[in-house]
Coordinates of C-alpha atoms in Angstrom, one line a residue:
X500 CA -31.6 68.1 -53.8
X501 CA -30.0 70.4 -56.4
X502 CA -30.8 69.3 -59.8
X503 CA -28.9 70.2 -63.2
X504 CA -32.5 70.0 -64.8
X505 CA -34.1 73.1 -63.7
X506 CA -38.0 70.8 -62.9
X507 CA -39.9 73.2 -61.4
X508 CA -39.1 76.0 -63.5
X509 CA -40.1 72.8 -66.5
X510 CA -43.2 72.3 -65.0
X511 CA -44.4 76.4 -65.4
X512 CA -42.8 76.8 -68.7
X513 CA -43.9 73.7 -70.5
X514 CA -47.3 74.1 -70.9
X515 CA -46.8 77.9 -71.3
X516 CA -45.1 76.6 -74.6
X517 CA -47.4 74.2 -75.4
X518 CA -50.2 76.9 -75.5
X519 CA -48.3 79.2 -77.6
X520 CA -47.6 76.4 -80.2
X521 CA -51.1 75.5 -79.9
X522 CA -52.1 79.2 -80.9
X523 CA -49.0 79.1 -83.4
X524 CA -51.0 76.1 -84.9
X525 CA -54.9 77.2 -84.6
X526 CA -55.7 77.2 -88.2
X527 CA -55.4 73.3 -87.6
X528 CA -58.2 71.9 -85.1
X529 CA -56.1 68.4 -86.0
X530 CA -52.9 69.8 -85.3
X531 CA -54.1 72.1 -82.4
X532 CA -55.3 68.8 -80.1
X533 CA -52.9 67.0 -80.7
X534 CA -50.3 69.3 -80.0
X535 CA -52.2 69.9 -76.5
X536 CA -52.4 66.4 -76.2
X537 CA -48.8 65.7 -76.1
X538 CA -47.8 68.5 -74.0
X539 CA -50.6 67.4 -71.3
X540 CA -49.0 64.1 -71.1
X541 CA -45.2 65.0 -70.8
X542 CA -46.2 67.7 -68.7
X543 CA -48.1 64.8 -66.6
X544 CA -44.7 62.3 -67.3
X545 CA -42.4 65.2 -65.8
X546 CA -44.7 66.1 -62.6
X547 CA -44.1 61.9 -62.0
X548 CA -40.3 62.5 -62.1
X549 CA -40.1 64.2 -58.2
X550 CA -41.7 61.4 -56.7
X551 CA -37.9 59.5 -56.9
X552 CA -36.8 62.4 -55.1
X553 CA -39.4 62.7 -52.0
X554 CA -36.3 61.6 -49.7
X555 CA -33.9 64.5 -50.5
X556 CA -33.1 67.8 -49.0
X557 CA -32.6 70.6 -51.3
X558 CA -29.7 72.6 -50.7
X559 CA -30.8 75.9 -49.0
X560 CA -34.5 75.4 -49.3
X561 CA -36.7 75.8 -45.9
X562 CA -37.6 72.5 -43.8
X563 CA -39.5 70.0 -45.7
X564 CA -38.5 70.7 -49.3
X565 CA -37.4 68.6 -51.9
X566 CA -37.1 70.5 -54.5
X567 CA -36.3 74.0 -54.7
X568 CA -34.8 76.9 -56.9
X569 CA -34.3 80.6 -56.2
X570 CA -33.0 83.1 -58.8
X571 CA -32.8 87.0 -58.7
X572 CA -35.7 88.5 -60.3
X573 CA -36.3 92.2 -59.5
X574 CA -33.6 92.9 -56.7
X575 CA -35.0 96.1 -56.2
X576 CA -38.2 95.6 -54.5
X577 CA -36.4 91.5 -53.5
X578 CA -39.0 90.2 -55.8
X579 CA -37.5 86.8 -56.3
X580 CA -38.3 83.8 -58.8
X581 CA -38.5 81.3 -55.7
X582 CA -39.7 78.2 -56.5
X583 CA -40.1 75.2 -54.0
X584 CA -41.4 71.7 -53.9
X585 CA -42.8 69.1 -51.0
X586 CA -45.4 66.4 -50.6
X587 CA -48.3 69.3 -50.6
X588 CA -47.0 71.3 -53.8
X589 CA -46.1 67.6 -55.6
X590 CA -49.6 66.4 -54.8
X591 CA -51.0 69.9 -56.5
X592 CA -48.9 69.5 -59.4
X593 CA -49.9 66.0 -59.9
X594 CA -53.3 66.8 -59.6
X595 CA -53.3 69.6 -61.9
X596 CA -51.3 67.9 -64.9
X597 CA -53.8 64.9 -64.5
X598 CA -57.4 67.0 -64.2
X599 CA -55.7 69.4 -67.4
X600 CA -55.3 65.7 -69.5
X601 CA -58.7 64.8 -68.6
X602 CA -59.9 68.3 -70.0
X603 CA -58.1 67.9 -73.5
X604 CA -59.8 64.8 -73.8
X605 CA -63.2 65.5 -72.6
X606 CA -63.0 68.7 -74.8
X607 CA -61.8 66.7 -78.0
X608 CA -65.2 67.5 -79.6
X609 CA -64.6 71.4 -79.3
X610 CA -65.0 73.0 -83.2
X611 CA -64.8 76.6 -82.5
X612 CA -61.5 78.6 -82.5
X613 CA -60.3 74.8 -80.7
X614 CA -56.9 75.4 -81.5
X615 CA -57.1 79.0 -78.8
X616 CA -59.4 76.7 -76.8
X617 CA -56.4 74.5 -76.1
X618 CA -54.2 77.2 -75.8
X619 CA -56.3 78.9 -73.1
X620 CA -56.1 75.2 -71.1
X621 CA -52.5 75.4 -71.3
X622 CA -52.1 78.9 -70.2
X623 CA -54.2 78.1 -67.3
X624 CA -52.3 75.0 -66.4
X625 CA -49.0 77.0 -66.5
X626 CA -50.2 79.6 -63.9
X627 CA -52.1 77.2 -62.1
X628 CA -48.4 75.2 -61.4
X629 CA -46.9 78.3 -60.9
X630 CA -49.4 79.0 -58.0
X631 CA -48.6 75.6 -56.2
X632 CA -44.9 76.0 -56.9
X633 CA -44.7 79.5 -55.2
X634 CA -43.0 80.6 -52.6
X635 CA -42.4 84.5 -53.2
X636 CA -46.0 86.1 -52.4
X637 CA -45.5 88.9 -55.3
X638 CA -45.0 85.4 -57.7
X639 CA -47.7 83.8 -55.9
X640 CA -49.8 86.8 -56.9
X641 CA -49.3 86.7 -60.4
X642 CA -50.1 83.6 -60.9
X643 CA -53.1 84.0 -59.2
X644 CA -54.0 86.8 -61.3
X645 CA -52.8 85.2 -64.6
X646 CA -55.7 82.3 -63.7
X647 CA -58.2 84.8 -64.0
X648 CA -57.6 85.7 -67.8
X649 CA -58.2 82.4 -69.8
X650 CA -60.5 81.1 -67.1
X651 CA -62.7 84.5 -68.1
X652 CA -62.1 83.9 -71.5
X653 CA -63.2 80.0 -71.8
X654 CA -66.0 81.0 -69.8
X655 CA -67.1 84.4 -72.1
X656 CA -66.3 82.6 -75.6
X657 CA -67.2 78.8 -75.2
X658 CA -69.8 79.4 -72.3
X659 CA -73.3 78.8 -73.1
X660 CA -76.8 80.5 -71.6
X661 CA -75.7 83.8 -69.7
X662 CA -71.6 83.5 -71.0
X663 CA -71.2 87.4 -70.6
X664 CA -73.5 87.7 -67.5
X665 CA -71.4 84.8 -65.7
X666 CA -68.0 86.0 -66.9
X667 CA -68.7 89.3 -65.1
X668 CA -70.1 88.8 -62.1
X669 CA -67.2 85.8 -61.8
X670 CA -64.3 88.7 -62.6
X671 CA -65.8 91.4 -59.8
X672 CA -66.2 88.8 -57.3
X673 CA -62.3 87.6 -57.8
X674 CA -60.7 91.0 -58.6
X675 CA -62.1 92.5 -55.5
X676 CA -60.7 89.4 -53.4
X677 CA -57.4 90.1 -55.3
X678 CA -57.4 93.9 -54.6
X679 CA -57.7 93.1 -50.8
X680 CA -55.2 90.4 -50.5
X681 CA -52.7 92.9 -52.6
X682 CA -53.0 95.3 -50.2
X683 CA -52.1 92.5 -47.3
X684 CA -49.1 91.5 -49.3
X685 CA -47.9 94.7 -49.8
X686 CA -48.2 95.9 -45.9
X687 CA -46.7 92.3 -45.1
X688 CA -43.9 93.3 -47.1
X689 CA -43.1 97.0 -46.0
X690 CA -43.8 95.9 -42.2
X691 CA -41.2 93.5 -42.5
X692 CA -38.9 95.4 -44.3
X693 CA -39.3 97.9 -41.8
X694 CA -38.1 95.6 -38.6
X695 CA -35.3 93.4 -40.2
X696 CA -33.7 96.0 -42.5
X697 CA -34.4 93.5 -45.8
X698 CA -37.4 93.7 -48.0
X699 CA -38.9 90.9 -49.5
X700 CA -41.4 88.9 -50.6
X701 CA -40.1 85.6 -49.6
X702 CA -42.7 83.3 -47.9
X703 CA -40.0 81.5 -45.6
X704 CA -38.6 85.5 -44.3
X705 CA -42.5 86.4 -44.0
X706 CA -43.0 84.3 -41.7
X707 CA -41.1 85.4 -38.9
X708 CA -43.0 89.0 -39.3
X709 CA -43.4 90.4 -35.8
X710 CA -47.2 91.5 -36.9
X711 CA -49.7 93.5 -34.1
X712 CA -52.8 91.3 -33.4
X713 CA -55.2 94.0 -34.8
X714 CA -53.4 94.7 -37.9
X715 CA -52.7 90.9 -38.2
X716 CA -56.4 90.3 -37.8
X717 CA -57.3 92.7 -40.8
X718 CA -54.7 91.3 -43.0
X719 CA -55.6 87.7 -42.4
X720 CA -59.1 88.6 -43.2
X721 CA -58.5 90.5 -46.2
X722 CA -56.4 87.2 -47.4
X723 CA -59.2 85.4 -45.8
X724 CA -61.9 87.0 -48.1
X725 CA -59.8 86.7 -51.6
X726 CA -59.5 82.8 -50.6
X727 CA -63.3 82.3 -49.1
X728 CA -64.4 83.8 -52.7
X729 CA -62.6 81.6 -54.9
X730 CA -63.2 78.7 -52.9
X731 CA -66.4 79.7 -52.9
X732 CA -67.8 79.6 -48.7
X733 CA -70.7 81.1 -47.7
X734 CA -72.1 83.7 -48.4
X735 CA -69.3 84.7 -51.1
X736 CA -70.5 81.5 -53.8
X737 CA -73.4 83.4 -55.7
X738 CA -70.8 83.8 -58.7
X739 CA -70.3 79.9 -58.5
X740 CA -73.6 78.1 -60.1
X741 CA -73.5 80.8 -62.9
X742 CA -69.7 80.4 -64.1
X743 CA -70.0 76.6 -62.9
X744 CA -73.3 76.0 -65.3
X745 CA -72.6 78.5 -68.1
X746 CA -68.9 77.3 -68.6
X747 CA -68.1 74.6 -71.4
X748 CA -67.3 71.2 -69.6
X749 CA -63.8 71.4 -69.7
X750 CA -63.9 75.0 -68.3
X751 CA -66.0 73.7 -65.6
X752 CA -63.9 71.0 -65.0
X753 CA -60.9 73.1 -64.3
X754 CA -62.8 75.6 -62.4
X755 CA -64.1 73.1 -59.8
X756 CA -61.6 70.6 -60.5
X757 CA -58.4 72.8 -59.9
X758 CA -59.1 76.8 -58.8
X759 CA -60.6 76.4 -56.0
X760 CA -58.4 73.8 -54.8
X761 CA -56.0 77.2 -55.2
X762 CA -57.6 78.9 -52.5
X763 CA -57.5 76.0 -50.2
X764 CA -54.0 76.2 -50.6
X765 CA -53.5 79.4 -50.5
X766 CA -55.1 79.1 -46.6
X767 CA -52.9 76.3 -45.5
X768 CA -49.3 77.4 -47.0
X769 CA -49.8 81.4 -46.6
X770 CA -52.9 82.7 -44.4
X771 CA -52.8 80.2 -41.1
X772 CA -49.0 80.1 -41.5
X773 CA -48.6 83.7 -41.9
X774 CA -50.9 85.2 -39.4
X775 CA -51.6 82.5 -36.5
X776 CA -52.5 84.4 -33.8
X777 CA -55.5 86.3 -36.3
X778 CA -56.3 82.8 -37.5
X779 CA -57.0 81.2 -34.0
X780 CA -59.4 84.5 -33.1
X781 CA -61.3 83.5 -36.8
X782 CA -61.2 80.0 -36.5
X783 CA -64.7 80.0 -35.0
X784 CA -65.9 81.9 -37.8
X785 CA -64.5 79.2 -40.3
X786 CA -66.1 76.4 -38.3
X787 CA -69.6 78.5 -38.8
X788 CA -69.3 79.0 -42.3
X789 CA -68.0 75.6 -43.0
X790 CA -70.8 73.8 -41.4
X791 CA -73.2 76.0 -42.9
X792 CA -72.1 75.6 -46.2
X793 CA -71.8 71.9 -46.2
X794 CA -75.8 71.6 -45.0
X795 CA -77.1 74.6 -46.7
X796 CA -75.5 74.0 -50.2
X797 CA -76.5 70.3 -50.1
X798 CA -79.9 71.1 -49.4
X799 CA -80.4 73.6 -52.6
X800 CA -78.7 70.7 -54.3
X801 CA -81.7 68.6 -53.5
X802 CA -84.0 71.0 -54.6
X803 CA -82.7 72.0 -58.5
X804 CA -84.1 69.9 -61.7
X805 CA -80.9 71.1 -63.6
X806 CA -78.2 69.0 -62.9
X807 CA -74.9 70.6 -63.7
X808 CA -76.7 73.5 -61.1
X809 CA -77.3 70.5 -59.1
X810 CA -73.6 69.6 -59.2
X811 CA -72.4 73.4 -58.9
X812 CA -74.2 73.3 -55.2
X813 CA -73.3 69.7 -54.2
X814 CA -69.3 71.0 -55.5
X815 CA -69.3 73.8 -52.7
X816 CA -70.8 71.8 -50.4
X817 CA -68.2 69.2 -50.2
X818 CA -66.0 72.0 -50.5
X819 CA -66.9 73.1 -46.7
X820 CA -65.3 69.7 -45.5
X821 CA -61.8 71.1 -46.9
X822 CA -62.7 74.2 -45.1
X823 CA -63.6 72.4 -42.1
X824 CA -60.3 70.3 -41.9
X825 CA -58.4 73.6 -42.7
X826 CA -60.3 75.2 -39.5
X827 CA -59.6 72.4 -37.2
X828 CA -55.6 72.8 -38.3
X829 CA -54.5 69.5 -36.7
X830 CA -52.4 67.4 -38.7
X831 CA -55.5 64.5 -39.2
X832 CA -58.0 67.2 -40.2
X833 CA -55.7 69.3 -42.3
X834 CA -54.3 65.5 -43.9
X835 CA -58.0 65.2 -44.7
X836 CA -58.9 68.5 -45.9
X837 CA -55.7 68.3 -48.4
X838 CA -56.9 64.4 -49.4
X839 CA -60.4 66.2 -49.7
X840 CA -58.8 68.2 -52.5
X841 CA -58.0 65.9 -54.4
X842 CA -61.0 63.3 -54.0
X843 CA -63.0 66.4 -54.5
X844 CA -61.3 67.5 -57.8
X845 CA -61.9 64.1 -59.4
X846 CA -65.4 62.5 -58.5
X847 CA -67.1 66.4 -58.7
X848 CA -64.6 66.4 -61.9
X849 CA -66.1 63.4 -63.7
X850 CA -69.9 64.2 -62.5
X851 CA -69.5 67.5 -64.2
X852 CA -68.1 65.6 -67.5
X853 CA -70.9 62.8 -67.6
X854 CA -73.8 65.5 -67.2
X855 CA -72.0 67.1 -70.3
X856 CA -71.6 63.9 -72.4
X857 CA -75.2 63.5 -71.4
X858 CA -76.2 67.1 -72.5
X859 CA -74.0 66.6 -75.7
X860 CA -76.5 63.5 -76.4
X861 CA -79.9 65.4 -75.7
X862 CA -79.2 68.9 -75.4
X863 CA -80.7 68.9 -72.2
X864 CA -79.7 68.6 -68.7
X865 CA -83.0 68.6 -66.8
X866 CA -83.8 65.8 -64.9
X867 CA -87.7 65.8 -66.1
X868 CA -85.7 64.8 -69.5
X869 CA -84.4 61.6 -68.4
X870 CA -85.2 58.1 -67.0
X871 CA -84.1 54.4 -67.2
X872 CA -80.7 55.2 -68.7
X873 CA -79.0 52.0 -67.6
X874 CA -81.3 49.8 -70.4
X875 CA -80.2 52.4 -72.9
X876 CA -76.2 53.4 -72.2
X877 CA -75.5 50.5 -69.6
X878 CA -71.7 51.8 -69.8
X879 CA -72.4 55.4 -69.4
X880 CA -75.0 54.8 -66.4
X881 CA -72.4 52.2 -64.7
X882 CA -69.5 55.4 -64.6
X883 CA -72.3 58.1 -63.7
X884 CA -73.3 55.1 -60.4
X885 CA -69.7 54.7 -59.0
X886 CA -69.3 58.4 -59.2
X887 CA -72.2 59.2 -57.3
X888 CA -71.3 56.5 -54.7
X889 CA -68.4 58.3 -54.4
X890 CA -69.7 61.5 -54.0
X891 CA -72.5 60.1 -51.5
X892 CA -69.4 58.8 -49.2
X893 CA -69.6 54.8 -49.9
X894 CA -67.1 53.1 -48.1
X895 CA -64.6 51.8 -50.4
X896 CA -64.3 55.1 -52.4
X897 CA -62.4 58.1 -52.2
X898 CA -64.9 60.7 -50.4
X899 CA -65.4 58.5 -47.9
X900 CA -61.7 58.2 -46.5
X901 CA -61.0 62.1 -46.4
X902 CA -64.3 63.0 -45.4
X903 CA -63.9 60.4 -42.5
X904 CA -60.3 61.8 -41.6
X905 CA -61.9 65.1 -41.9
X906 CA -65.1 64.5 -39.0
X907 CA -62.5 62.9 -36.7
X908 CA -59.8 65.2 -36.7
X909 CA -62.2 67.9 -36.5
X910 CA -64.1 66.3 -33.7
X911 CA -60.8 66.2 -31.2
X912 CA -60.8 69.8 -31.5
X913 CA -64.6 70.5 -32.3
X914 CA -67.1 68.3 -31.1
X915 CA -69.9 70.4 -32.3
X916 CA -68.6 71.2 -35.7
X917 CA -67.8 67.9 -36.7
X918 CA -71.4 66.6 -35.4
X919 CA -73.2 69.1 -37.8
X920 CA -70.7 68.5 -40.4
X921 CA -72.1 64.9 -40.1
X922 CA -75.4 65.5 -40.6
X923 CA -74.9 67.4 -43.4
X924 CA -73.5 64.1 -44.7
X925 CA -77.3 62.9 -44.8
X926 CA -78.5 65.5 -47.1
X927 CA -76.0 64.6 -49.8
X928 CA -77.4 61.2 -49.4
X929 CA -80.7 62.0 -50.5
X930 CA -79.8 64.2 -53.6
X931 CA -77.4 61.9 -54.4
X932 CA -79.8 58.8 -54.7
X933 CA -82.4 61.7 -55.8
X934 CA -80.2 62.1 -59.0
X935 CA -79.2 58.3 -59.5
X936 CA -82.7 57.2 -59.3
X937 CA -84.5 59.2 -61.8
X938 CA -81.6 59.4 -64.3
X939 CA -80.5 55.8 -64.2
X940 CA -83.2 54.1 -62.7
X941 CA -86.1 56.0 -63.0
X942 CA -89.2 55.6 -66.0
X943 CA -88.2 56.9 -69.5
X944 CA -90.0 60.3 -69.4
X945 CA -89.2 61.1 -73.1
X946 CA -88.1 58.8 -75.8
X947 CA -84.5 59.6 -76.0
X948 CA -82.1 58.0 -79.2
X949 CA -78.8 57.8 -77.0
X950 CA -75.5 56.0 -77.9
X951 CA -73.6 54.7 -75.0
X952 CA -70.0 56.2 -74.6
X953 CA -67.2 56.2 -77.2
X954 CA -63.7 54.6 -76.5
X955 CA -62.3 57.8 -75.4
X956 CA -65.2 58.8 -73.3
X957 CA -64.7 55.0 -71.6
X958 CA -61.6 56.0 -71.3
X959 CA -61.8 59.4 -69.6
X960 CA -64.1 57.9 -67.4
X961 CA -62.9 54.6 -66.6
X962 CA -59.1 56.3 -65.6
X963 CA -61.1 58.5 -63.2
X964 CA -62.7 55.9 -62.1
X965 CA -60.1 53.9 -61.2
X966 CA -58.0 57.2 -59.4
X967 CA -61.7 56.8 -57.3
X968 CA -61.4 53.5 -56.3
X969 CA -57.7 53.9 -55.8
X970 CA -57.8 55.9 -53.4
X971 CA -60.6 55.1 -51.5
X972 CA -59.1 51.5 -51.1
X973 CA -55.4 52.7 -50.5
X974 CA -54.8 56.6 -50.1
X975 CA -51.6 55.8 -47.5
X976 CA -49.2 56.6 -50.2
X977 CA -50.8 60.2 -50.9
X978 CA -51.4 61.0 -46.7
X979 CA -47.6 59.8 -46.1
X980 CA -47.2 62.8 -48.4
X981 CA -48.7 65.2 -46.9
X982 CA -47.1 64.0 -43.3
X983 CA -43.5 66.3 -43.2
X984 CA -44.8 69.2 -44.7
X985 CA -47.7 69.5 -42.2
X986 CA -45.4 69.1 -39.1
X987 CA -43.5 71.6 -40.4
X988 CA -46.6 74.0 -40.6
X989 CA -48.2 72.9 -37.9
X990 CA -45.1 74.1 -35.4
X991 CA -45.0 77.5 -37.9

């Protein structure tokens, strides 16, 4: 469909403004959230408005888009400003605007420099929708680059224990990912240049590169690596609990909620369709890592006292099950993995955001510091139950469905994989009913004064909770998204 209102190009720029108005306005806390407020929800509003138009074609875009804009950027070196929309991107985008509301909210009690806290949430919203919204690799690398800068800076200003450590050690991990996958992009480009007489950066021209299997293995692992960090997989996550722990909760949130959901993507809309032949020889590789992450990560879960660490490790482990989907690359796993995404973003999301409303109480976030929680904050401990049922994989909740899909896809292709995958499904049982039981159930270990949650933090929580219970009970609306788009990679 060609549209007079230019969305897409909407969806990137409004939240870019909101931030700078935000900054504009920073002498006002007041002013500064509310402003960030209302750009949060029209950007949320305006991400609804494609869903009227999942039927359409859009004139000139590649199979399976909806929505789709292309304009002349820097013709030189046929860098384009190519913008395209289908069930996978409009999920994303949906996801993003939603998990970016919930962290205005959850971050309404932020007194420092707020208003350029708010304006860093925007910033990274804006690039983050870029991202998803690509499809011209050299914009695609921008915007993941542009993540990097207020993500490092809401991490080195608002963070709290090791800030500066964290932020560090979080920016060398990334920017050497980065460095490789430039290099990729730019051979990509010059190799296809040199067979078909045009140079560009356009994902839908890329994709016909004649590549060598040797060079095409090295490229898809140097994109490979950049993704595998940021998601994080084994052995690249050591950066993770640090940024993950030391971050305020709303820079947590988006972290875990919406970043690494960029690298997942990144895997299924450039590396697998770019390079199939190098991603068939690695898949084995991928299976490995998945599975190991999945038990290995769930098992240091079990055995940490701090529970926003605890949460860091139980993240990446569910995490592997979107890897694991992605590896399998048939259209139930890869449905799953991209379902896993968003179940992922928001139960891991609102864990993350009750450990800090519980650590904004206390000042503490060990469980020795806790116990018998549901006599005290009944409301609070009800919210932090379902979301731990959700994360443990009860039926009737969102983990559960995509992590099902995942296993049984995976299981057509890899028996084995899926079978350890499964097991690993045990271990976040026990840490899961490890952590329920001695915060909300357990003895009082320490007379604690705590008031139960305020209307807004109800709130925050009890719209996540219903996106949980939404989609666990009915997520066909969401998979019949995903369905055109993945034929259309699959046969790529």
């Amino acid at each position: 469909m060609t549209s007079l209102i230019p969305i897409l190009t909407l969806l990137i720029f409004l939240p870019l403004c909101g931030s700078l108005l935000v900054l504009a306005l920073r002498r006002s806390d007041a002013a500064a959230r509310g402003v960030a407020l209302a750009f949060s929800v029209a950007e949320l509003a305006l991400c609804l408005w494609p869903l009227a138009l999942t039927g359409e074609k859009a004139t000139g875009a590649p199979a399976g888009f909806f929505l789709y804009q292309d304009s002349a950027w820097i013709e030189r070196f046929g860098i384009r400003f190519t913008l395209g929309m289908d069930g996978i991107s409009l999920v994303m985008t949906l996801l993003t605007a939603f998990i970016t509301l919930i962290a205005v909210l959850s971050a309404w009690q932020v007194k420092e420099r707020a208003g350029l806290f708010f304006s860093l949430l925007l910033a990274l919203q804006a690039a983050v929708q870029g991202l998803f919204l690509s499809l011209d690799l050299f914009l695609f690398y921008l915007f993941w680059e542009a993540m990097l800068i207020p993500m490092l800076l809401l991490i080195g200003v608002w963070g709290n224990g090791r800030p500066v450590y964290s932020t560090i050690k979080f920016f060398l991990y990334t920017f050497v990912g980065s460095l490789l996958m430039l290099v990729a992009i730019i051979a990509l480009y010059l190799m296809h240049g040199a067979q078909s007489g045009s140079y560009t950066f356009g994902l839908p021209a890329l994709v016909h590169t004649t590549i060598p299997y040797d060079l095409g293995l090295w490229m898809f692992a140097a994109f490979l690596l950049s993704f595998a960090i940021k998601f994080p997989l084994f052995p690249l996550h050591t950066w993770q609990p640090d940024a993950y722990c030391d971050a305020p909760v709303a820079g947590t949130l988006m972290l875990g909620s919406l970043l690494s959901k960029t690298a997942a993507y990144g895997l299924i809309r450039i590396a697998f369709p770019l390079f199939p032949e190098a991603a068939r020889a690695l898949t084995p590789l991928i299976y490995v890592v998945a599975v190991l992450g999945i038990g290995y990560f769930a098992w240091i879960a079990f055995a940490q006292r701090d529970m926003k660490r605890m949460l860091a490790y139980s993240s990446v482990s569910h995490m592997g099950f979107v890897a694991l989907g992605i590896a399998a690359w048939s259209p139930v796993a890869v449905s799953g993995a991209l379902l896993q995404m968003v179940n992922h973003a928001v139960t891991t999301g609102a864990l993350f955001i009750a450990v800090g409303m519980l650590e904004e109480r206390a000042a503490n976030r060990d469980l020795s510091g806790y116990g018998g929680t549901w006599g005290k904050i009944p409301v609070f401990s009800f919210f932090f139950l379902v979301f731990n049922m959700a994360s443990a994989g009860v039926p009737g909740l969102n983990n559960f469905v995509s992590e099902l899909i995942i296993l049984v896809g995976t299981f057509r292709v890899a028996p084995l994989a899926a079978a350890l995958a499964f097991l690993g499904t045990i271990l976040t049982l026990v840490y899961t009913v490890r952590l329920v039981q001695e915060v909300v159930f357990g003895k009082e270990k320490a007379p604690l004064e705590l008031k139960d949650l305020s209307l807004r933090e109800a709130g925050v929580l009890g719209v996540m909770a219903l996106v949980v219970v939404a989609l666990g009970v009915h997520p066909g609306p969401v998979l019949e998204l995903f369905r055109t788009p993945l034929e259309v990679l699959l046969k790529q």
